[in-house]
C-alpha atoms as a PDB file:
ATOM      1  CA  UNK A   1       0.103  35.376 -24.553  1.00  0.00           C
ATOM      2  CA  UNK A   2       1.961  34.964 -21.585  1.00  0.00           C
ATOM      3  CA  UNK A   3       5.365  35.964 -20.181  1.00  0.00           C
ATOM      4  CA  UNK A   4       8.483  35.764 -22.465  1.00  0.00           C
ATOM      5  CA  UNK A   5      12.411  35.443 -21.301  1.00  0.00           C
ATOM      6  CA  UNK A   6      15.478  36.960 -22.859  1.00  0.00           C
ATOM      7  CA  UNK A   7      18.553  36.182 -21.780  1.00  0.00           C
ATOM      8  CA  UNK A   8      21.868  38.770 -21.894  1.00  0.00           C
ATOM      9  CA  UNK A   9      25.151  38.096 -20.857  1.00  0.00           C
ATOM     10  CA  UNK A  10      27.508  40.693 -19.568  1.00  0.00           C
ATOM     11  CA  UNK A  11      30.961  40.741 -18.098  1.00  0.00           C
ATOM     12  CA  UNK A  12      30.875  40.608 -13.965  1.00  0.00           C
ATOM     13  CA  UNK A  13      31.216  44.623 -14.262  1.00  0.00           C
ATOM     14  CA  UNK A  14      30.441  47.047 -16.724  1.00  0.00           C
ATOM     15  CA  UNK A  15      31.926  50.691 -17.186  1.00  0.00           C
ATOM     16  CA  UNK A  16      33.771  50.214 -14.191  1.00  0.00           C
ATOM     17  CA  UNK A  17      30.200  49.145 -11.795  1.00  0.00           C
ATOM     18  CA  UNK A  18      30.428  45.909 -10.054  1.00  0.00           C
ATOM     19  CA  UNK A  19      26.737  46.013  -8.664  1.00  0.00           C
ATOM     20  CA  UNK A  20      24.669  43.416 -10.782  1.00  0.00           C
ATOM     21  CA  UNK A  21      21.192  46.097  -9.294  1.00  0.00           C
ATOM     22  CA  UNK A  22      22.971  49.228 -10.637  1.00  0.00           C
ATOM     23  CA  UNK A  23      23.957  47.186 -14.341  1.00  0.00           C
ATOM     24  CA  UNK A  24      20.497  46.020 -14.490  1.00  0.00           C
ATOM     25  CA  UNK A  25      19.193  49.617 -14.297  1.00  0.00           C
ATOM     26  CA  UNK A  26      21.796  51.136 -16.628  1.00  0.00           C
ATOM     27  CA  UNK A  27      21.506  48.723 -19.181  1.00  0.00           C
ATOM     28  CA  UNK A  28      17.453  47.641 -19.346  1.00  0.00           C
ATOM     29  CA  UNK A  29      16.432  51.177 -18.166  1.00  0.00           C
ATOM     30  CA  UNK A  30      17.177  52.032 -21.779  1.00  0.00           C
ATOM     31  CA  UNK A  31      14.112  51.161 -23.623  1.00  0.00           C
ATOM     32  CA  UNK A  32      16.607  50.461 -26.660  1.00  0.00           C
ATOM     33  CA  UNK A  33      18.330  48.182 -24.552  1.00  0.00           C
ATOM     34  CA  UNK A  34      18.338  45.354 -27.573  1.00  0.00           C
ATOM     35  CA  UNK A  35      19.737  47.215 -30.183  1.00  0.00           C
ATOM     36  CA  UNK A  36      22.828  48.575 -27.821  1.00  0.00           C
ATOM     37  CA  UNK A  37      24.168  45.260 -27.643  1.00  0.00           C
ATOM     38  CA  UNK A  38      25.425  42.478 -30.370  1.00  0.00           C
ATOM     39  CA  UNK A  39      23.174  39.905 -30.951  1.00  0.00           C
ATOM     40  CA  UNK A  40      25.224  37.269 -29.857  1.00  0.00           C
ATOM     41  CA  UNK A  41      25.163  38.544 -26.932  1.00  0.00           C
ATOM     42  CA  UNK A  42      21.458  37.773 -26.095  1.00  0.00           C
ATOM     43  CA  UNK A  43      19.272  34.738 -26.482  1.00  0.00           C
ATOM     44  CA  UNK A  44      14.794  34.633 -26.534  1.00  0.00           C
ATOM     45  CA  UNK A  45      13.512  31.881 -25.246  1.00  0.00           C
ATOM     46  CA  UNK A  46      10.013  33.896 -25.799  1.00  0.00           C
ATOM     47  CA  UNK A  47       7.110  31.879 -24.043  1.00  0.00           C
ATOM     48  CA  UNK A  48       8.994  28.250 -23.795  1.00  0.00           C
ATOM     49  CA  UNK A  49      10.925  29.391 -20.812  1.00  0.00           C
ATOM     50  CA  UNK A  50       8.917  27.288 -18.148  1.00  0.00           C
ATOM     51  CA  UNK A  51       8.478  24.628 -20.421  1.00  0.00           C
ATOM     52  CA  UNK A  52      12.237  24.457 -20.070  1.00  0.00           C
ATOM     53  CA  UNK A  53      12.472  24.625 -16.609  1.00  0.00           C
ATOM     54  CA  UNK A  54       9.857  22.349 -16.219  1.00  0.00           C
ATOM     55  CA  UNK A  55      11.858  19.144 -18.232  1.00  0.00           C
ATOM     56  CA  UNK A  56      14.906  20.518 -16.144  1.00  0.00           C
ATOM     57  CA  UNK A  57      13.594  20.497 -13.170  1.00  0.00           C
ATOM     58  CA  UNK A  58      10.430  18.421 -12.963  1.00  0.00           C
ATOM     59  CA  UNK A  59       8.554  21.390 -11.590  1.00  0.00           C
ATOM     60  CA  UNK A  60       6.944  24.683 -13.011  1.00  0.00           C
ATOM     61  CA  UNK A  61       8.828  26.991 -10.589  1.00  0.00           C
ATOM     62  CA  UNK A  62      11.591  25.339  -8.042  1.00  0.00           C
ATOM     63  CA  UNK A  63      14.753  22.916  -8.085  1.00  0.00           C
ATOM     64  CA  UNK A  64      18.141  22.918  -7.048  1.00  0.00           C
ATOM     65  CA  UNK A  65      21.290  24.393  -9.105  1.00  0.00           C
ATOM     66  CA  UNK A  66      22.241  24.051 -11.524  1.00  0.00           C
ATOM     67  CA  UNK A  67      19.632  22.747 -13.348  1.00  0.00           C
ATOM     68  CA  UNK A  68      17.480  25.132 -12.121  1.00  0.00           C
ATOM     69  CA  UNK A  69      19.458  28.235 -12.570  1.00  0.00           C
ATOM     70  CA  UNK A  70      19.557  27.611 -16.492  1.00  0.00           C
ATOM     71  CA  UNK A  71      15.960  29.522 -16.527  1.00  0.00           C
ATOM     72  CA  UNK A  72      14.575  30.176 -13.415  1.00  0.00           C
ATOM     73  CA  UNK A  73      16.958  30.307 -10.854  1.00  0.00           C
ATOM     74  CA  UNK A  74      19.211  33.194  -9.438  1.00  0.00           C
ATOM     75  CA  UNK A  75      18.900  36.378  -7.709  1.00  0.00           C
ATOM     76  CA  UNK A  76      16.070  38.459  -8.362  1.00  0.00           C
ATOM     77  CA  UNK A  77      17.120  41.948  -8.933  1.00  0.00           C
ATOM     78  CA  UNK A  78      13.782  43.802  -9.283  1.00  0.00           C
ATOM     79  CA  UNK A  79      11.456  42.682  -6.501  1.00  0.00           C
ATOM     80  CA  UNK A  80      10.881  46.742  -5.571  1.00  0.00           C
ATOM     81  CA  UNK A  81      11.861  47.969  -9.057  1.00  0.00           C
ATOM     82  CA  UNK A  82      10.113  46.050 -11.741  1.00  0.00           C
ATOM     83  CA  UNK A  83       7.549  48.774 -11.949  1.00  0.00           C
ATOM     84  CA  UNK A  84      10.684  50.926 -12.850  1.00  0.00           C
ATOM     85  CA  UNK A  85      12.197  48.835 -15.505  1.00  0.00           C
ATOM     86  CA  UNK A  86       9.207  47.589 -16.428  1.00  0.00           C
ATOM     87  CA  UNK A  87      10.363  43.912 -16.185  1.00  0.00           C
ATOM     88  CA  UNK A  88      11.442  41.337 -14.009  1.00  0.00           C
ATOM     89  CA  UNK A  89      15.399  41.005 -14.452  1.00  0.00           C
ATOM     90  CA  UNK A  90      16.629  38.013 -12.778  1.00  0.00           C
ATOM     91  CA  UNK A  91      20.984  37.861 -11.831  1.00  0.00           C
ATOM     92  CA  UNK A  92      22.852  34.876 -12.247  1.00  0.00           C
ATOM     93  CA  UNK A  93      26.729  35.611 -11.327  1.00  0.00           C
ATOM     94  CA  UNK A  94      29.330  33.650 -13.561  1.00  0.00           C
ATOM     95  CA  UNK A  95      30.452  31.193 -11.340  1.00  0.00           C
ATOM     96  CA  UNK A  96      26.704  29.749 -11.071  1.00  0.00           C
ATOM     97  CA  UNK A  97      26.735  30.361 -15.112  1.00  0.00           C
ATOM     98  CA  UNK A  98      29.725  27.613 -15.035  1.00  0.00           C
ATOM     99  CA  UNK A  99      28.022  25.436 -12.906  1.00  0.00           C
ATOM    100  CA  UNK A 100      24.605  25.937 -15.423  1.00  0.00           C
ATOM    101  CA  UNK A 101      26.328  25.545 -18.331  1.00  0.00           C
ATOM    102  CA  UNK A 102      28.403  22.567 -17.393  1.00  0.00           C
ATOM    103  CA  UNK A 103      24.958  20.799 -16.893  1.00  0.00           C
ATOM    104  CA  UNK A 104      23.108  21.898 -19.919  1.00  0.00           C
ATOM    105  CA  UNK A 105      26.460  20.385 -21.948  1.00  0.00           C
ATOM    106  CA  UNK A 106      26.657  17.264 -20.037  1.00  0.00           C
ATOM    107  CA  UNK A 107      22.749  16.677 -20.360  1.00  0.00           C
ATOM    108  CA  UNK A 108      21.512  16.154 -23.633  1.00  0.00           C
ATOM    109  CA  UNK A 109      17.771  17.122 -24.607  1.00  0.00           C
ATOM    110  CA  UNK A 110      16.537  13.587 -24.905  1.00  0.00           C
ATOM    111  CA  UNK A 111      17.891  12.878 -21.030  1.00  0.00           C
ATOM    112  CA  UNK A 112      15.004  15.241 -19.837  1.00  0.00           C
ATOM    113  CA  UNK A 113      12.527  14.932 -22.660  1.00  0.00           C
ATOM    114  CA  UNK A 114      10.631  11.996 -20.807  1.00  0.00           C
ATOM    115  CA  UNK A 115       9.497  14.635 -18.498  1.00  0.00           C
ATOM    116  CA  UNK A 116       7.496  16.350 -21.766  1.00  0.00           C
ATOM    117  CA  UNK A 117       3.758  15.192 -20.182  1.00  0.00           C
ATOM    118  CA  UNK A 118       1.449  17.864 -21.597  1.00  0.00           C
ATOM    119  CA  UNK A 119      -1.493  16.499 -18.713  1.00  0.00           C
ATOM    120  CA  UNK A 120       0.858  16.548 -15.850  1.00  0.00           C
ATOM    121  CA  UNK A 121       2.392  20.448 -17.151  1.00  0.00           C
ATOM    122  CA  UNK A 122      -1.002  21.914 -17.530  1.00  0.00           C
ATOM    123  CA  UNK A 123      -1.506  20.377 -14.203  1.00  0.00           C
ATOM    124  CA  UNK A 124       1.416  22.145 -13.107  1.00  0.00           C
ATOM    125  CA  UNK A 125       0.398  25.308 -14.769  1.00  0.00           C
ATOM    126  CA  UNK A 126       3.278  25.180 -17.398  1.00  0.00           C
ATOM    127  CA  UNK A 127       3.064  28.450 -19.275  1.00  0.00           C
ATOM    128  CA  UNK A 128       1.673  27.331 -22.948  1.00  0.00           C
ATOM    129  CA  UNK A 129       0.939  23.677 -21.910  1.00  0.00           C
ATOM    130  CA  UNK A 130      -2.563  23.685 -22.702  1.00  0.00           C
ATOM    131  CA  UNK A 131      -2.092  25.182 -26.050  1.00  0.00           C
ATOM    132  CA  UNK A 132       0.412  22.779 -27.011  1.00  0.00           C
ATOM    133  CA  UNK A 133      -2.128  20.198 -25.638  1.00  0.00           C
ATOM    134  CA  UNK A 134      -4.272  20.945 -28.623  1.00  0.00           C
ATOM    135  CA  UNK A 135      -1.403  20.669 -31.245  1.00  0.00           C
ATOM    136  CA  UNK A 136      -0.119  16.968 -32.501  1.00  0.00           C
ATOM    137  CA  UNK A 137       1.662  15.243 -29.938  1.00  0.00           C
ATOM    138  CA  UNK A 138       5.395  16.037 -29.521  1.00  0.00           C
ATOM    139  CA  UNK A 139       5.193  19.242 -31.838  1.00  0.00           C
ATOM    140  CA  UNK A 140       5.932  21.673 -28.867  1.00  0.00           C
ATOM    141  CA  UNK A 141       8.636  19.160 -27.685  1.00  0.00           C
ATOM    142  CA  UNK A 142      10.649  19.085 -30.644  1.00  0.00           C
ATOM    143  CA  UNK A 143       9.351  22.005 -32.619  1.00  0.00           C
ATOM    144  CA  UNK A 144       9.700  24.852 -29.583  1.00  0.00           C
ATOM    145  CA  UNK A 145      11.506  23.484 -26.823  1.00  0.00           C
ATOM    146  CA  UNK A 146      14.350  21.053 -28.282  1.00  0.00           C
ATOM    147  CA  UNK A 147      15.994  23.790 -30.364  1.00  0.00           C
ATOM    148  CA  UNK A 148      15.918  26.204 -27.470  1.00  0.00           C
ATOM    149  CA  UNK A 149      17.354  23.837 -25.065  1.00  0.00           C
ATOM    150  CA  UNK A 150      20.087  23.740 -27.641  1.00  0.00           C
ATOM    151  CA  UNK A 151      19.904  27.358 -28.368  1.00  0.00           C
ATOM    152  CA  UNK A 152      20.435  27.740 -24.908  1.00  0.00           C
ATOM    153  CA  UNK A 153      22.609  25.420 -23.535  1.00  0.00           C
ATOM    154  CA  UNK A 154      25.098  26.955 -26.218  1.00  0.00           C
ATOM    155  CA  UNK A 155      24.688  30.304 -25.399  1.00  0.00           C
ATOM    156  CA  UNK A 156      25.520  28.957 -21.419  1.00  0.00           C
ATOM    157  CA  UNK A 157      28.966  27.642 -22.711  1.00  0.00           C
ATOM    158  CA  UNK A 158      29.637  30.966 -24.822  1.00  0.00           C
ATOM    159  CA  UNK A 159      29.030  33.302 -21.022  1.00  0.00           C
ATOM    160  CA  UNK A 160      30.547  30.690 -19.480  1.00  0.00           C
ATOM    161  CA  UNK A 161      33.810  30.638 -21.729  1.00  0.00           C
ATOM    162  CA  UNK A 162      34.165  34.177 -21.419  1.00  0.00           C
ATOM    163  CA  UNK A 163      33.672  34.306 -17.403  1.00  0.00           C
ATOM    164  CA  UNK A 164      30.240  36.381 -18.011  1.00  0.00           C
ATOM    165  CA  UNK A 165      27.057  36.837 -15.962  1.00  0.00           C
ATOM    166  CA  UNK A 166      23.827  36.298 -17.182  1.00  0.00           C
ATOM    167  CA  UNK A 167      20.924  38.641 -16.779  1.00  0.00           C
ATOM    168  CA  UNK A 168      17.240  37.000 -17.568  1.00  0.00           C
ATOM    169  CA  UNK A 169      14.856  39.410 -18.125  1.00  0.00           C
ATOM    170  CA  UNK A 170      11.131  38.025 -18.264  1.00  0.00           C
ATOM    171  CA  UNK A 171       8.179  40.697 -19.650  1.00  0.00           C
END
């Protein structure tokens, strides 16, 4: 099994702290940090997180905003600290959230699914692409990876509406 995402959006400040370093250590240094806030309020995209990126973007790790900041893109927030938390917690400020979520609405799954090439993701070294190589054709497509896109691209117009920040966290 390889690395999951979760996804939690936030107001730009919390308790009165406008630092998105200093949030990301009070919130995910609890190790309860799921149950203290309302499940609408976070989204798993569990191991299909590059997959995503990948039909976004056409690559496994890179691309411009803001199709690229829907999963992997945005400031990294524990390049000395992960050790601390634990986790990788990645930033993306609400203005770029906008810009993310205006994309994922105006770009329907079947616009990117084309890019869904098992060979040329497991050449790419697409988290999970060789498993879902050995599955029927299209499963992990439209089984895995269509209903998060949707999942997700809703849960980028619900931060967005409300002006939030989003923090990824990937363990």
């Amino acid at each position: 099994m390889g690395l999951a995402m979760s996804y939690l959006r936030l107001p730009p400040s919390l308790e009165g702290e406008p630092d998105p370093g200093r949030i990301a250590r009070l919130v995910f240094g609890a190790a309860d940090w799921r149950r203290r806030h309302h499940p609408g309020q976070m989204f798993d995209v569990g191991g299909a997180w590059q997959g995503l990126h990948y039909l976004l973007t056409g690559d496994a790790w890179d691309g411009r905003p803001p199709e690229a900041d829907a999963v992997c893109g945005g400031r990294l927030l524990t390049e000395d600290g992960a050790a601390e938390l634990g986790m990788d917690v990645i930033y993306l400020a609400p203005d770029r959230v906008k810009a993310a979520a205006d994309h994922l609405a105006s770009t329907p799954f079947d616009r990117i699914a084309g890019r869904y090439d098992l060979s040329r993701m497991a050449a790419a070294d697409v988290q999970d692409a060789v498993h879902w190589a050995r599955r029927p054709p299209q499963e992990a497509r439209d089984r895995y990876l269509r209903p998060a896109y949707e999942g997700l691209t809703r849960f980028y117009l619900a931060a967005a509406g409300d002006g939030q920040a989003i923090y990824k966290v990937m363990n």
